[in-house]
Amino acid sequence: MLGALVSSSSSRFFSSSIGKTCSLSRSSIPSFSRLSVRLMADSAFKKIQIKRDDTTFDAYVVGKDDAPGIVVIQEWWGVDFEIKNHAIKISQLEPGFKALIPDLYRGKVGLDTAEAQHLMDGLDWPGAIKDIHASVNWLKANGSKKVGVTGMCMGGALAIASSVLVPEVDAVVGFYGTPSSELADPAQAKAPIQAHFGELDNFVGFSDVTAAKNLEEKLKASGVPHEVHIYSGNGHAFLNRSPEGVSRRKSMGLSDEDEAAVELAWSRFNSWMKHYLV
């Protein structure tokens, strides 16, 4: 799926898999709900700009200034309500973190699967890694002594890749996504990695159980501390629990609702990041 860094065949596969599974349209979600959720999330963030090379991108920061930092990488939708919800939650976990979301799509958000696919397919993947690198460096230059990276789906794959490609990363937690070998080889990981997958995830080669087990073998070869967790009875994107996120998952045929698994995943996330960042 990973643009210029991934073979065109794997990109087409991931996109077509999502397309077959999803049927969400803009009209599927009430506009008032979408607006109210977005406004509540937006009010918590400070918008900043980060420069790298010859470009500047927006990023959204929430949390205490001097707290350990965590870069939070978007799903294929873009910087939408759900990734902001996750960043807010991360900032509120004990003992407190400073979460930063880099806008990899430069202000664009997919409101339906066709738009999200178009945005993902057009992403500059080497540039996305550079954005993550610059975000890690910004946090370290602005009060965070240690910085981790996390992400979901597309962002999960990028988070794991950052352990290979961004030397300044101190810890990684990836959710339901693995990088292709063209992007990064997890066997070359340099930072500790914790990864989470749903047992029922059917995105073959990207976030299904086989992909999770393949990742675990790669991480064993890397020698870095690692954990790979598979959640029984859960599908892709099982962390997305906002009302709008639940509706979107159901439109994708993902009807599992396992609050215990969600809480367990967040607890493991918190323990991992506290251990390596605090």
Coordinates of C-alpha atoms in Angstrom, one line a residue:
M1 CA 0.0 0.0 0.0
L2 CA 2.9 2.3 0.6
G3 CA 3.1 4.5 -2.5
A4 CA 6.5 5.0 -4.0
L5 CA 8.1 2.9 -1.3
V6 CA 5.9 -0.1 -1.9
S7 CA 5.3 -2.1 -5.0
S8 CA 2.4 -1.0 -7.1
S9 CA 0.8 -4.5 -6.7
S10 CA 0.7 -4.3 -2.9
S11 CA -0.7 -0.7 -3.1
R12 CA -3.5 -1.9 -5.4
F13 CA -4.2 -4.8 -3.1
F14 CA -4.6 -2.7 0.0
S15 CA -6.7 -0.1 -1.7
S16 CA -9.0 -2.7 -3.4
S17 CA -9.3 -4.6 -0.1
I18 CA -10.5 -1.4 1.7
G19 CA -12.7 -0.5 -1.2
K20 CA -14.5 -3.9 -1.2
T21 CA -15.0 -3.8 2.5
C22 CA -16.1 -0.2 2.8
S23 CA -19.3 1.4 1.5
L24 CA -19.3 4.6 3.5
S25 CA -20.7 7.8 1.9
R26 CA -20.8 11.3 3.3
S27 CA -24.5 10.9 3.9
S28 CA -24.0 7.9 6.1
I29 CA -23.1 10.1 9.1
P30 CA -25.3 13.0 10.2
S31 CA -23.5 16.3 9.5
F32 CA -24.3 17.7 13.0
S33 CA -22.6 14.7 14.6
R34 CA -19.6 15.1 12.4
L35 CA -19.3 18.8 13.1
S36 CA -19.9 18.6 16.9
V37 CA -17.3 15.8 17.3
R38 CA -14.7 17.7 15.2
L39 CA -15.2 21.0 17.1
M40 CA -14.8 19.3 20.5
A41 CA -11.6 17.6 19.4
D42 CA -10.1 20.7 17.7
S43 CA -10.5 22.9 20.8
A44 CA -8.0 20.8 22.7
F45 CA -5.1 21.3 20.3
K46 CA -2.5 23.9 19.6
K47 CA -1.7 24.2 15.9
I48 CA 1.9 24.6 15.0
Q49 CA 4.0 24.5 11.9
I50 CA 7.2 22.4 11.5
K51 CA 9.8 23.0 8.9
R52 CA 11.9 20.3 7.2
D53 CA 14.0 20.5 4.1
D54 CA 12.2 22.9 1.8
T55 CA 8.6 22.4 3.1
T56 CA 6.5 23.3 6.1
F57 CA 3.6 21.3 7.5
D58 CA 1.0 21.7 10.1
A59 CA 0.9 19.7 13.3
Y60 CA -1.5 19.5 16.2
V61 CA -0.2 19.3 19.8
V62 CA -2.0 18.5 23.1
G63 CA -0.5 17.8 26.5
K64 CA 1.9 19.2 29.0
D65 CA 4.9 21.1 27.6
D66 CA 7.6 19.2 29.5
A67 CA 6.0 15.7 29.2
P68 CA 7.5 12.8 27.2
G69 CA 6.4 13.2 23.6
I70 CA 4.5 10.8 21.4
V71 CA 4.0 11.4 17.6
V72 CA 0.6 10.1 16.6
I73 CA 0.3 9.1 13.0
Q74 CA -3.1 9.2 11.2
E75 CA -5.1 6.5 9.5
W76 CA -5.7 6.7 5.8
W77 CA -8.6 9.1 6.4
G78 CA -6.2 11.9 7.4
V79 CA -6.1 14.1 10.5
D80 CA -9.8 13.6 11.4
F81 CA -11.9 13.3 14.5
E82 CA -10.7 9.8 15.4
I83 CA -7.0 10.3 15.4
K84 CA -7.5 13.5 17.4
N85 CA -9.5 11.5 19.9
H86 CA -6.7 9.1 20.2
A87 CA -4.1 11.9 20.7
I88 CA -6.2 13.5 23.4
K89 CA -6.5 10.1 25.2
I90 CA -2.8 9.6 25.0
S91 CA -2.1 13.0 26.5
Q92 CA -4.3 12.1 29.4
L93 CA -2.7 8.8 30.2
E94 CA -0.6 8.6 33.4
P95 CA 1.9 10.2 34.0
G96 CA 0.9 12.6 31.1
F97 CA 2.3 12.8 27.6
K98 CA 2.6 15.5 24.9
A99 CA 1.0 14.1 21.7
L100 CA 1.7 15.6 18.3
I101 CA -0.1 14.7 15.1
P102 CA 1.7 15.7 11.9
D103 CA -0.6 16.4 9.0
L104 CA 0.8 14.1 6.3
Y105 CA -2.0 15.0 3.9
R106 CA -1.4 18.8 4.2
G107 CA -4.9 19.7 5.3
K108 CA -6.9 17.2 3.3
V109 CA -9.2 14.7 4.9
G110 CA -11.0 11.8 3.2
L111 CA -14.8 11.9 4.0
D112 CA -15.5 8.7 2.2
T113 CA -13.4 5.7 1.2
A114 CA -12.8 6.9 -2.4
E115 CA -11.3 10.1 -1.1
A116 CA -9.2 8.3 1.5
Q117 CA -7.9 5.9 -1.0
H118 CA -7.0 8.8 -3.4
L119 CA -5.2 10.6 -0.6
M120 CA -3.3 7.6 0.5
D121 CA -2.3 6.6 -3.0
G122 CA -1.0 10.1 -3.6
L123 CA 1.0 10.3 -0.4
D124 CA 4.8 11.0 -0.7
W125 CA 5.9 8.2 1.5
P126 CA 9.6 9.2 1.8
G127 CA 8.3 12.6 2.7
A128 CA 6.0 11.1 5.3
I129 CA 9.0 9.5 7.0
K130 CA 10.7 12.9 6.9
D131 CA 7.6 14.5 8.5
I132 CA 7.7 11.9 11.3
H133 CA 11.5 12.5 11.8
A134 CA 10.9 16.3 12.0
S135 CA 8.1 15.8 14.4
V136 CA 10.2 13.7 16.7
N137 CA 13.0 16.3 16.6
W138 CA 10.5 19.2 17.3
L139 CA 9.2 17.4 20.4
K140 CA 12.8 16.9 21.6
A141 CA 13.6 20.5 21.0
N142 CA 10.5 21.7 22.8
G143 CA 10.6 20.0 26.2
S144 CA 10.3 16.3 25.6
K145 CA 13.4 14.4 26.7
K146 CA 12.2 11.2 25.1
V147 CA 9.8 10.6 22.2
G148 CA 7.8 7.7 21.0
V149 CA 5.8 7.1 17.8
T150 CA 2.4 5.4 17.5
G151 CA -0.1 5.1 14.7
M152 CA -3.2 3.2 13.5
C153 CA -3.6 1.3 10.2
M154 CA -1.5 3.3 7.7
G155 CA -0.1 5.1 10.7
G156 CA 0.7 1.8 12.4
A157 CA 2.8 0.8 9.4
L158 CA 4.6 4.1 9.4
A159 CA 5.2 3.9 13.2
I160 CA 6.9 0.6 12.9
A161 CA 8.9 1.9 9.9
S162 CA 10.1 4.8 12.1
S163 CA 11.8 2.4 14.4
V164 CA 14.0 1.4 11.4
L165 CA 14.3 4.8 9.7
V166 CA 14.3 7.5 12.5
P167 CA 17.2 7.0 14.9
E168 CA 15.9 9.5 17.4
V169 CA 12.8 7.4 18.2
D170 CA 12.8 5.9 21.7
A171 CA 9.8 3.6 21.5
V172 CA 7.1 2.6 19.1
V173 CA 3.6 1.2 19.4
G174 CA 1.8 0.2 16.2
F175 CA -1.8 -0.7 15.8
Y176 CA -3.0 -3.0 13.0
G177 CA -0.5 -2.2 10.3
T178 CA 2.9 -3.4 9.1
P179 CA 5.3 -1.8 6.6
S180 CA 6.2 -3.6 3.4
S181 CA 9.8 -4.6 2.9
E182 CA 10.2 -1.8 0.3
L183 CA 9.4 0.7 3.0
A184 CA 11.3 -0.7 6.0
D185 CA 12.4 -4.1 7.3
P186 CA 11.4 -4.6 10.9
A187 CA 14.3 -7.0 11.3
Q188 CA 16.4 -3.8 11.2
A189 CA 14.4 -2.1 14.0
K190 CA 16.4 0.0 16.4
A191 CA 13.7 1.1 19.0
P192 CA 11.5 -1.2 21.1
I193 CA 8.2 -2.1 19.4
Q194 CA 4.9 -3.1 20.7
A195 CA 2.2 -4.1 18.1
H196 CA -1.5 -4.8 18.3
F197 CA -3.7 -6.7 15.9
G198 CA -7.3 -8.0 15.7
E199 CA -7.8 -11.7 15.2
L200 CA -10.5 -11.1 12.7
D201 CA -8.6 -8.5 10.7
N202 CA -8.9 -9.5 7.0
F203 CA -6.4 -7.2 5.3
V204 CA -4.1 -10.0 4.2
G205 CA -0.4 -9.2 4.3
F206 CA -0.9 -5.9 6.0
S207 CA -2.7 -6.4 9.4
D208 CA -4.1 -10.0 9.4
V209 CA -2.9 -12.6 11.9
T210 CA -0.3 -13.9 9.4
A211 CA 1.1 -10.4 9.0
A212 CA 1.2 -10.1 12.8
K213 CA 3.1 -13.3 13.2
N214 CA 5.5 -12.4 10.4
L215 CA 6.2 -9.1 12.1
E216 CA 6.9 -11.0 15.3
E217 CA 9.5 -13.2 13.6
K218 CA 11.2 -10.1 12.1
L219 CA 11.3 -8.4 15.5
K220 CA 12.9 -11.5 17.0
A221 CA 15.6 -11.2 14.4
S222 CA 16.1 -7.5 15.2
G223 CA 17.0 -8.1 18.8
V224 CA 15.0 -5.1 20.1
P225 CA 12.5 -5.5 23.0
H226 CA 9.1 -6.3 21.5
E227 CA 5.6 -7.5 22.1
V228 CA 3.0 -8.5 19.5
H229 CA -0.6 -8.8 20.8
I230 CA -3.5 -10.4 18.9
Y231 CA -7.0 -9.7 20.2
S232 CA -9.5 -12.5 19.9
G233 CA -12.8 -11.7 18.2
N234 CA -11.7 -8.2 17.1
G235 CA -11.4 -6.8 13.6
H236 CA -9.4 -4.0 12.0
A237 CA -9.5 -0.5 13.7
F238 CA -10.9 -1.9 16.9
L239 CA -9.7 1.1 18.9
N240 CA -12.1 3.4 17.1
R241 CA -14.9 3.8 19.7
S242 CA -16.4 7.3 19.1
P243 CA -20.0 7.2 18.0
E244 CA -18.9 8.3 14.5
G245 CA -16.1 5.9 14.5
V246 CA -18.4 3.0 15.4
S247 CA -20.7 4.0 12.6
R248 CA -17.9 4.1 10.1
R249 CA -16.6 0.7 11.2
K250 CA -20.1 -0.8 10.9
S251 CA -20.3 0.5 7.3
M252 CA -17.1 -1.4 6.7
G253 CA -18.6 -4.6 7.9
L254 CA -16.8 -4.4 11.3
S255 CA -19.4 -4.9 13.9
D256 CA -17.2 -6.2 16.8
E257 CA -17.5 -4.0 20.0
D258 CA -15.1 -5.3 22.6
E259 CA -14.5 -2.6 25.2
A260 CA -12.4 -4.9 27.3
A261 CA -10.0 -5.5 24.4
V262 CA -9.8 -1.7 23.8
E263 CA -9.0 -1.0 27.5
L264 CA -6.4 -3.8 27.5
A265 CA -4.7 -2.4 24.4
W266 CA -4.6 1.1 25.9
S267 CA -3.3 -0.3 29.2
R268 CA -0.5 -2.1 27.3
F269 CA 0.3 1.0 25.3
N270 CA 0.5 3.1 28.5
S271 CA 2.8 0.6 30.2
W272 CA 5.1 0.4 27.2
M273 CA 5.4 4.1 26.7
K274 CA 5.9 4.7 30.4
H275 CA 8.7 2.1 30.6
Y276 CA 10.7 3.5 27.7
L277 CA 9.8 7.3 27.8
V278 CA 9.5 8.2 31.5

